[in-house]
Amino acid sequence: MDVLIIGSGGREHALGWKISQSKSVKKVYFAPGNGGTSENVNIKQNDIGKLLSFAKDKDLLTIVGPEEPLSLGIVDTFEKEGLRIFGPLKSAAMLEASKAFAKEFMRDANIPTAKFAIFTDAQKAKDYVRKQKKPPVIKADGLAAGKGVIVCDTRDQAIAAIDRMMTKKDFGAAGNRIVIEERLIGEEASFIALCDGKTIVPLASSQDHKRIFDGDKGPNTGGMGAYSPAPVIDSDLQGKILKHVMEPLIKTTKKRGTPFKGFLYAGIMVGENGDLQVLEFNARMGDPECQPIMMRMKSDLYDYINAAVHGRLGSMPPIQWKDQSAVCVVMAARGYPGRYEKGKAIEGLESNFGPDVTVFHAGTARDPENRLVTNGGRILGVTALGRDARRATDNAYSAVRKIRWGDNDHYYRTDIASRATAR
Ligand code: AMP
Ligand code: GLY
């Protein structure tokens, strides 16, 4: 079987790296891919017509990485043409594409989540904020590349956030409607599972670091690093997440006639006394969580995705994991998530990193001389295995220190996985 992976990030490189190790897979195409992926096809991730012709012509099984094509209905289009594709239908991808939809869904399905209200009128939203006892979280309803959430420390910040979203339109149409949510306190973790509409097969737990600076300071980014397993998710908590979050979600989506097939990602806040609340759903694999998860997976990813596409996950055994930790440190362009430069030649990638390290590419490209150059905000996901979180972290950072570009133009956090190593 040949496979097509849609997207161009570290997540897609890691999925392709893993699936190409399957005995059942001959060739993996990436559309559009990046400087680290081979067999790139020059089709944009939102050009559904061209992607469809390509996949049809070559009879491929398609895996969708990012949310954009999912929210555009790529799975609906491919399935109508009888093609095999792993991802949710547009109606199920709404769980990520609209935060208001997700919150109302959780209320219906009885899934624990923060108290909320939905507004399309800025004045009413501000009046509501003024009546709250504590400063809330303001969320743009639509997709905003992980940047449409503002966690506020004061009510004035919340009022300013409403103005940014609804009046100044900083997030475009995504901010026409907003969700105002009670601010939760606790430790965040990601719980990701494979679903075929009926059955849930959990992946290993993980945690990411969303903020740009050490100590989880500064603005949110797409993710500056991740590790697996997440010590905060013990087997007791995993049981609770399955029972109170994943199972009600699968049941309710099925009942509504929009069964969920694909990677289902729940962002969970674990409170001090072990209670859990859902912060968000994503209808896709996490990036960078995917990178450490793929490094730890022993089972054949293709077998599971193929089973999910055919609705046969119920007959698959649990996934086998390496009894090791994996840590991914994201190397970004200095200035990200604000302005940054592109086109810097990356040095040090030819170093001998040892067998425990894999460097996944994200914002990289080949220049006319075939040199690897920077081509985005998040550039590389340097990922390493180790006996425990401490050793995996050391292995990842020894590799990171061998890589650079431009005149000190690379940036990375120095405290990835510190919550795991502290435990
Ligand atoms: P979301 O895209 O909804 O997960 O929000 C992005 C990030 O904002 C989350 O990963 C949290 O760090 C933070 N966040 C979102 N909702 C809340 C909340 N209700 N309380 C505290 N932090 C939140
Ligand atoms: N790393 C967070 C996400 O993929 O949404």
Coordinates of C-alpha atoms and ligand atoms in Angstrom, one line a residue:
M1 CA 0.0 0.0 0.0
D2 CA 1.1 3.6 -0.7
V3 CA 0.2 6.3 1.7
L4 CA -0.4 10.1 1.3
I5 CA 0.2 12.4 4.3
I6 CA -1.3 15.8 4.1
G7 CA 0.5 18.7 5.8
S8 CA 4.0 20.1 6.2
G9 CA 4.8 20.1 9.9
G10 CA 6.8 18.1 12.4
R11 CA 3.7 16.0 13.1
E12 CA 3.4 15.0 9.5
H13 CA 7.2 14.1 9.3
A14 CA 6.8 12.0 12.4
L15 CA 3.7 10.2 11.1
G16 CA 5.5 9.5 7.8
W17 CA 8.6 8.4 9.6
K18 CA 6.6 5.9 11.6
I19 CA 4.3 4.6 8.9
S20 CA 7.1 4.1 6.4
Q21 CA 8.5 1.4 8.9
S22 CA 5.5 -0.7 8.3
K23 CA 5.9 -3.9 6.2
S24 CA 2.6 -3.1 4.5
V25 CA 3.7 0.3 3.3
K26 CA 5.8 0.8 0.1
K27 CA 5.8 4.5 -0.5
V28 CA 4.8 7.6 1.6
Y29 CA 4.0 10.8 -0.2
F30 CA 3.7 14.1 1.6
A31 CA 1.6 17.0 0.3
P32 CA 3.2 19.5 0.5
G33 CA 5.7 18.1 3.1
N34 CA 8.9 20.0 4.1
G35 CA 12.7 19.9 3.7
G36 CA 13.0 16.8 5.8
T37 CA 10.4 14.7 4.0
S38 CA 11.0 12.9 0.7
E39 CA 8.5 12.2 -2.0
N40 CA 7.0 15.6 -1.6
V41 CA 4.1 16.5 -3.9
N42 CA 3.6 20.2 -4.7
I43 CA -0.1 20.5 -3.7
K44 CA -1.3 22.8 -0.9
Q45 CA -3.0 21.3 2.1
N46 CA -6.2 23.2 1.3
D47 CA -6.4 22.3 -2.4
I48 CA -8.8 19.5 -1.9
G49 CA -9.5 19.0 -5.7
K50 CA -5.9 18.4 -6.5
L51 CA -5.3 16.2 -3.5
L52 CA -8.3 14.1 -4.5
S53 CA -7.0 13.6 -8.1
F54 CA -3.6 12.7 -6.8
A55 CA -4.8 10.1 -4.2
K56 CA -7.3 8.6 -6.7
D57 CA -4.8 8.3 -9.5
K58 CA -2.3 6.5 -7.3
D59 CA -4.9 4.6 -5.2
L60 CA -3.5 5.9 -1.8
L61 CA -4.6 5.7 1.8
T62 CA -4.6 9.3 3.0
I63 CA -3.9 10.5 6.5
V64 CA -4.8 14.1 7.3
G65 CA -2.4 16.0 9.6
P66 CA -3.7 19.5 10.2
E67 CA -7.2 20.9 11.0
E68 CA -7.6 23.2 7.9
P69 CA -8.4 20.5 5.3
L70 CA -10.6 18.6 7.9
S71 CA -12.6 21.7 8.5
L72 CA -12.9 22.2 4.7
G73 CA -14.5 18.7 4.4
I74 CA -11.6 16.8 2.8
V75 CA -12.8 13.5 4.4
D76 CA -16.4 14.0 3.1
T77 CA -15.0 14.6 -0.5
F78 CA -12.6 11.7 -0.5
E79 CA -15.2 9.2 1.0
K80 CA -17.8 10.3 -1.6
E81 CA -15.3 9.1 -4.2
G82 CA -14.7 5.8 -2.4
L83 CA -11.2 6.7 -1.3
R84 CA -9.6 5.5 2.0
I85 CA -8.9 8.5 4.3
F86 CA -8.2 8.7 8.0
G87 CA -9.8 11.8 9.6
P88 CA -13.2 13.0 10.8
L89 CA -16.0 14.3 8.5
K90 CA -16.5 18.0 8.5
S91 CA -19.5 17.7 10.9
A92 CA -17.3 15.9 13.5
A93 CA -14.3 18.2 12.9
M94 CA -16.5 21.0 14.2
L95 CA -15.4 19.9 17.7
E96 CA -12.2 21.7 16.9
A97 CA -13.3 24.2 14.3
S98 CA -15.9 25.9 16.6
K99 CA -15.2 26.3 20.3
A100 CA -18.9 27.3 20.9
F101 CA -20.0 24.1 19.2
A102 CA -17.5 22.1 21.3
K103 CA -18.7 23.7 24.6
E104 CA -22.4 23.0 23.8
F105 CA -21.5 19.5 22.7
M106 CA -19.8 18.9 26.1
R107 CA -22.8 20.2 27.9
D108 CA -25.1 17.9 26.0
A109 CA -22.8 14.9 26.4
N110 CA -22.2 15.6 30.1
I111 CA -18.4 15.9 29.6
P112 CA -16.8 17.9 32.4
T113 CA -15.7 21.4 31.3
A114 CA -15.4 24.9 32.6
K115 CA -18.5 27.0 33.0
F116 CA -19.0 29.2 29.9
A117 CA -21.2 31.6 28.0
I118 CA -21.3 32.4 24.2
F119 CA -21.5 35.9 22.7
T120 CA -21.9 37.5 19.4
D121 CA -22.3 41.0 20.8
A122 CA -19.2 42.8 22.3
Q123 CA -21.2 44.9 24.8
K124 CA -23.1 42.0 26.2
A125 CA -19.8 40.1 26.5
K126 CA -18.2 42.9 28.5
D127 CA -21.3 43.2 30.8
Y128 CA -20.9 39.5 31.5
V129 CA -17.2 39.9 32.3
R130 CA -17.9 42.7 34.8
K131 CA -20.3 40.5 36.6
Q132 CA -17.9 37.6 37.0
K133 CA -16.1 37.0 40.4
K134 CA -12.8 36.1 38.7
P135 CA -11.1 37.2 35.5
P136 CA -12.1 34.6 32.8
V137 CA -10.6 33.1 29.6
I138 CA -11.7 34.7 26.3
K139 CA -11.7 32.4 23.2
A140 CA -12.3 33.2 19.6
D141 CA -14.9 30.7 18.3
G142 CA -13.1 29.8 15.1
L143 CA -9.7 28.4 14.1
A144 CA -6.9 30.8 15.0
A145 CA -3.8 28.6 14.7
G146 CA -3.7 28.1 18.5
K147 CA -3.6 31.8 19.2
G148 CA -7.2 32.7 19.7
V149 CA -7.3 32.0 23.4
I150 CA -6.5 34.8 25.9
V151 CA -6.1 33.7 29.5
C152 CA -6.7 36.9 31.6
D153 CA -5.3 37.9 35.0
T154 CA -7.6 40.9 35.3
R155 CA -11.1 41.9 34.2
D156 CA -9.6 44.8 32.2
Q157 CA -7.5 42.3 30.2
A158 CA -10.6 40.4 29.5
I159 CA -12.4 43.6 28.2
A160 CA -9.4 44.4 26.1
A161 CA -9.4 40.8 24.7
I162 CA -13.1 41.1 23.7
D163 CA -12.2 44.3 21.9
R164 CA -9.3 42.7 20.1
M165 CA -11.5 39.8 18.9
M166 CA -14.9 41.4 18.3
T167 CA -14.1 45.0 17.4
K168 CA -10.6 45.1 16.0
K169 CA -11.0 41.6 14.4
D170 CA -7.4 40.5 15.2
F171 CA -8.4 36.9 14.5
G172 CA -10.6 37.8 11.5
A173 CA -14.0 36.0 11.3
A174 CA -12.9 33.5 14.0
G175 CA -13.7 36.3 16.5
N176 CA -17.2 37.1 15.3
R177 CA -18.4 34.8 18.1
I178 CA -16.6 34.3 21.4
V179 CA -16.7 31.9 24.3
I180 CA -16.1 33.3 27.8
E181 CA -15.0 30.6 30.1
E182 CA -14.2 30.2 33.8
R183 CA -10.4 30.1 34.3
L184 CA -9.3 26.7 35.5
I185 CA -6.2 26.0 37.7
G186 CA -4.2 22.8 37.4
E187 CA -1.8 20.8 35.2
E188 CA -2.5 20.3 31.5
A189 CA -2.1 17.0 29.7
S190 CA -3.0 15.7 26.3
F191 CA -4.9 12.6 25.8
I192 CA -5.0 11.4 22.2
A193 CA -6.8 8.3 20.8
L194 CA -7.5 6.6 17.5
C195 CA -11.2 6.3 16.7
D196 CA -13.2 4.5 14.0
G197 CA -16.6 6.0 15.0
K198 CA -17.3 3.2 17.5
T199 CA -14.1 2.1 19.2
I200 CA -11.4 4.1 21.0
V201 CA -7.8 3.0 21.0
P202 CA -5.8 5.2 23.4
L203 CA -2.3 6.4 22.4
A204 CA 0.4 7.0 25.1
S205 CA -0.2 10.1 27.2
S206 CA 1.8 13.3 26.5
Q207 CA 2.2 16.9 27.6
D208 CA 3.2 19.9 25.6
H209 CA 4.6 23.3 26.4
K210 CA 2.5 25.9 24.7
R211 CA 4.2 29.2 25.8
I212 CA 7.2 30.6 24.1
F213 CA 9.5 31.2 27.1
D214 CA 10.9 29.1 29.9
G215 CA 8.7 28.7 32.9
D216 CA 5.6 28.7 30.7
K217 CA 5.8 32.4 30.3
G218 CA 5.0 34.6 27.3
P219 CA 2.4 34.2 24.5
N220 CA 1.0 30.9 23.3
T221 CA 2.6 29.2 20.4
G222 CA 1.8 26.0 18.4
G223 CA 3.9 24.2 20.9
M224 CA 7.6 24.5 21.9
G225 CA 8.2 20.9 23.1
A226 CA 6.4 17.8 24.3
Y227 CA 7.1 14.5 26.1
S228 CA 5.5 11.1 26.6
P229 CA 4.5 9.6 28.9
A230 CA 2.8 12.4 31.0
P231 CA 3.4 11.4 34.6
V232 CA 0.3 13.3 35.6
I233 CA -1.9 10.8 33.7
D234 CA -1.7 7.6 35.8
S235 CA -3.8 4.6 35.0
D236 CA -6.6 5.8 37.3
L237 CA -6.8 9.1 35.6
Q238 CA -6.7 7.4 32.1
G239 CA -9.7 5.3 33.2
K240 CA -11.6 8.4 34.2
I241 CA -10.7 10.2 30.9
L242 CA -12.0 7.2 28.9
K243 CA -15.2 6.9 31.0
H244 CA -16.1 10.6 31.4
V245 CA -14.7 12.2 28.2
M246 CA -13.9 9.8 25.3
E247 CA -16.8 7.3 25.7
P248 CA -19.5 10.0 26.0
L249 CA -18.0 11.8 23.0
I250 CA -18.1 8.7 20.8
K251 CA -21.6 7.8 22.0
T252 CA -23.0 11.3 21.4
T253 CA -21.3 11.8 18.0
K254 CA -22.7 8.4 16.9
K255 CA -26.2 9.3 18.2
R256 CA -26.1 12.6 16.3
G257 CA -25.2 10.8 13.0
T258 CA -21.7 12.4 13.0
P259 CA -19.5 9.5 14.2
F260 CA -15.9 10.5 15.0
K261 CA -13.2 8.7 13.0
G262 CA -9.6 10.0 13.2
F263 CA -7.2 11.1 15.9
L264 CA -9.2 12.5 18.7
Y265 CA -7.3 14.9 21.0
A266 CA -8.6 16.0 24.4
G267 CA -6.7 18.8 26.2
I268 CA -7.3 18.1 29.8
M269 CA -6.8 20.2 32.9
V270 CA -6.1 18.0 36.0
G271 CA -7.0 19.8 39.2
E272 CA -5.1 19.5 42.5
N273 CA -7.4 16.8 43.8
G274 CA -7.2 14.8 40.6
D275 CA -10.5 16.1 39.1
L276 CA -10.5 16.6 35.3
Q277 CA -12.0 19.2 33.0
V278 CA -11.8 19.3 29.2
L279 CA -10.1 22.5 27.9
E280 CA -10.5 21.7 24.2
F281 CA -10.9 19.0 21.6
N282 CA -8.8 18.7 18.5
A283 CA -9.9 16.6 15.6
R284 CA -6.3 15.7 14.8
M285 CA -3.0 14.6 16.2
G286 CA -1.1 17.1 18.4
D287 CA 2.0 18.8 17.1
P288 CA 4.5 18.4 18.8
E289 CA 3.0 15.7 20.9
C290 CA 3.0 13.4 17.8
Q291 CA 6.8 13.3 17.7
P292 CA 7.5 11.7 21.1
I293 CA 4.4 9.5 20.8
M294 CA 5.6 8.1 17.4
M295 CA 9.1 7.5 18.8
R296 CA 7.6 5.4 21.6
M297 CA 5.2 3.3 19.5
K298 CA 6.3 -0.3 19.0
S299 CA 3.2 -1.5 17.1
D300 CA 2.7 -0.9 13.4
L301 CA 0.9 2.4 12.9
Y302 CA -0.4 1.4 9.5
D303 CA -2.2 -1.6 10.9
Y304 CA -4.2 0.6 13.3
I305 CA -5.0 3.4 10.8
N306 CA -6.0 0.9 8.2
A307 CA -8.3 -0.9 10.7
A308 CA -9.8 2.5 11.8
V309 CA -10.5 3.4 8.1
H310 CA -12.4 0.1 7.7
G311 CA -14.2 0.4 11.1
R312 CA -12.3 -2.6 12.6
L313 CA -10.5 -1.0 15.5
G314 CA -12.6 -3.2 17.9
S315 CA -10.6 -6.3 16.7
M316 CA -7.2 -4.7 17.3
P317 CA -5.1 -5.5 20.4
P318 CA -3.9 -2.6 22.6
I319 CA -1.0 -0.7 21.1
Q320 CA 2.5 -1.7 22.4
W321 CA 4.8 1.1 23.7
K322 CA 8.5 1.3 24.4
D323 CA 9.1 1.3 28.1
Q324 CA 11.1 4.5 27.7
S325 CA 10.4 8.3 27.8
A326 CA 10.6 10.5 24.7
V327 CA 11.2 14.2 24.7
C328 CA 10.8 16.6 21.8
V329 CA 12.5 20.0 21.9
V330 CA 11.2 22.4 19.3
M331 CA 13.9 24.7 17.7
A332 CA 12.2 27.8 16.4
A333 CA 13.1 30.9 14.4
R334 CA 14.1 33.8 16.8
G335 CA 11.1 36.1 17.0
Y336 CA 8.4 33.3 16.7
P337 CA 5.4 33.5 17.4
G338 CA 5.9 37.1 16.3
R339 CA 7.9 38.2 13.3
Y340 CA 10.9 36.2 12.2
E341 CA 13.2 35.7 9.1
K342 CA 13.3 32.8 6.8
G343 CA 15.8 31.3 4.4
K344 CA 18.7 30.7 6.9
A345 CA 20.9 27.7 6.1
I346 CA 20.7 25.1 8.9
E347 CA 24.0 23.8 10.2
G348 CA 24.8 20.7 12.2
L349 CA 22.2 18.3 10.9
E350 CA 24.9 16.0 9.6
S351 CA 26.2 15.4 13.2
N352 CA 26.1 12.0 14.7
F353 CA 23.2 12.2 17.1
G354 CA 23.2 8.6 18.1
P355 CA 20.5 6.0 17.8
D356 CA 18.1 7.5 20.4
V357 CA 17.6 10.8 18.5
T358 CA 15.4 11.7 15.5
V359 CA 15.3 15.2 14.1
F360 CA 11.8 15.8 12.7
H361 CA 11.5 18.8 10.3
A362 CA 8.7 21.4 10.4
G363 CA 9.4 24.8 8.8
T364 CA 12.3 23.7 6.6
A365 CA 12.8 23.8 2.8
R366 CA 15.5 23.0 0.3
D367 CA 17.0 26.0 -1.5
P368 CA 18.1 25.9 -5.2
E369 CA 21.4 24.3 -4.1
N370 CA 19.5 21.7 -2.2
R371 CA 20.7 23.1 1.2
L372 CA 18.3 22.9 4.1
V373 CA 17.0 26.3 5.0
T374 CA 14.5 27.7 7.5
N375 CA 11.1 28.3 6.1
G376 CA 8.7 28.9 9.0
G377 CA 8.4 29.6 12.8
R378 CA 8.8 26.2 14.3
I379 CA 11.8 24.7 12.4
L380 CA 12.8 21.4 13.9
G381 CA 11.5 18.9 16.5
V382 CA 14.6 17.3 18.0
T383 CA 13.2 14.2 19.7
A384 CA 15.0 11.6 21.8
L385 CA 14.3 8.4 23.7
G386 CA 15.8 7.7 27.1
R387 CA 15.4 5.3 30.0
D388 CA 13.4 8.0 31.9
A389 CA 12.4 11.6 31.3
R390 CA 15.7 13.0 32.6
R391 CA 17.8 10.9 30.2
A392 CA 15.5 11.5 27.3
T393 CA 15.8 15.3 28.0
D394 CA 19.6 15.2 28.2
N395 CA 19.7 13.2 24.9
A396 CA 17.4 15.7 23.2
Y397 CA 19.4 18.8 24.4
S398 CA 22.8 17.3 23.4
A399 CA 21.5 17.0 19.9
V400 CA 19.9 20.5 20.0
R401 CA 23.2 22.1 21.0
K402 CA 24.8 20.7 17.7
I403 CA 22.3 22.6 15.5
R404 CA 22.2 26.2 14.6
W405 CA 21.4 28.7 11.8
G406 CA 22.1 32.3 10.9
D407 CA 23.7 34.6 13.4
N408 CA 22.3 33.0 16.5
D409 CA 18.9 33.1 14.9
H410 CA 17.6 29.9 16.5
Y411 CA 15.6 29.8 19.7
Y412 CA 14.5 27.0 22.0
R413 CA 13.2 26.6 25.5
T414 CA 15.7 25.1 28.0
D415 CA 13.1 23.6 30.3
I416 CA 11.2 21.1 28.2
A417 CA 9.9 18.2 30.3
S418 CA 10.9 19.8 33.6
R419 CA 7.4 19.0 35.0
A420 CA 8.1 15.3 34.2
T421 CA 11.7 15.3 35.5
A422 CA 10.6 17.1 38.7
R423 CA 8.2 14.2 39.6
Ligands
AMP1 P1 -7.6 25.9 24.0 O1 -7.2 26.1 22.6 O2 -9.0 26.1 24.3 O3 -7.0 24.6 24.6 O4 -6.7 27.0 24.8 C1 -5.3 27.1 24.7 C2 -4.7 27.1 26.0 O5 -5.3 28.2 26.8 C3 -4.9 25.9 26.8 O6 -3.9 24.9 26.4 C4 -4.7 26.4 28.2 O7 -3.3 26.6 28.5 C5 -5.3 27.7 28.1 N1 -6.7 27.6 28.6 C6 -7.8 27.4 27.8 N2 -8.9 27.4 28.5 C7 -8.6 27.6 29.8 C8 -9.3 27.7 31.0 N3 -10.7 27.5 31.1 N4 -8.6 27.9 32.1 C9 -7.3 28.1 32.1 N5 -6.5 28.0 31.0 C10 -7.2 27.8 29.8
GLY2 N1 0.3 21.0 20.7 C1 -1.0 21.4 20.8 C2 -1.8 21.1 19.6 O1 -1.4 20.4 18.7 O2 -2.9 21.7 19.5

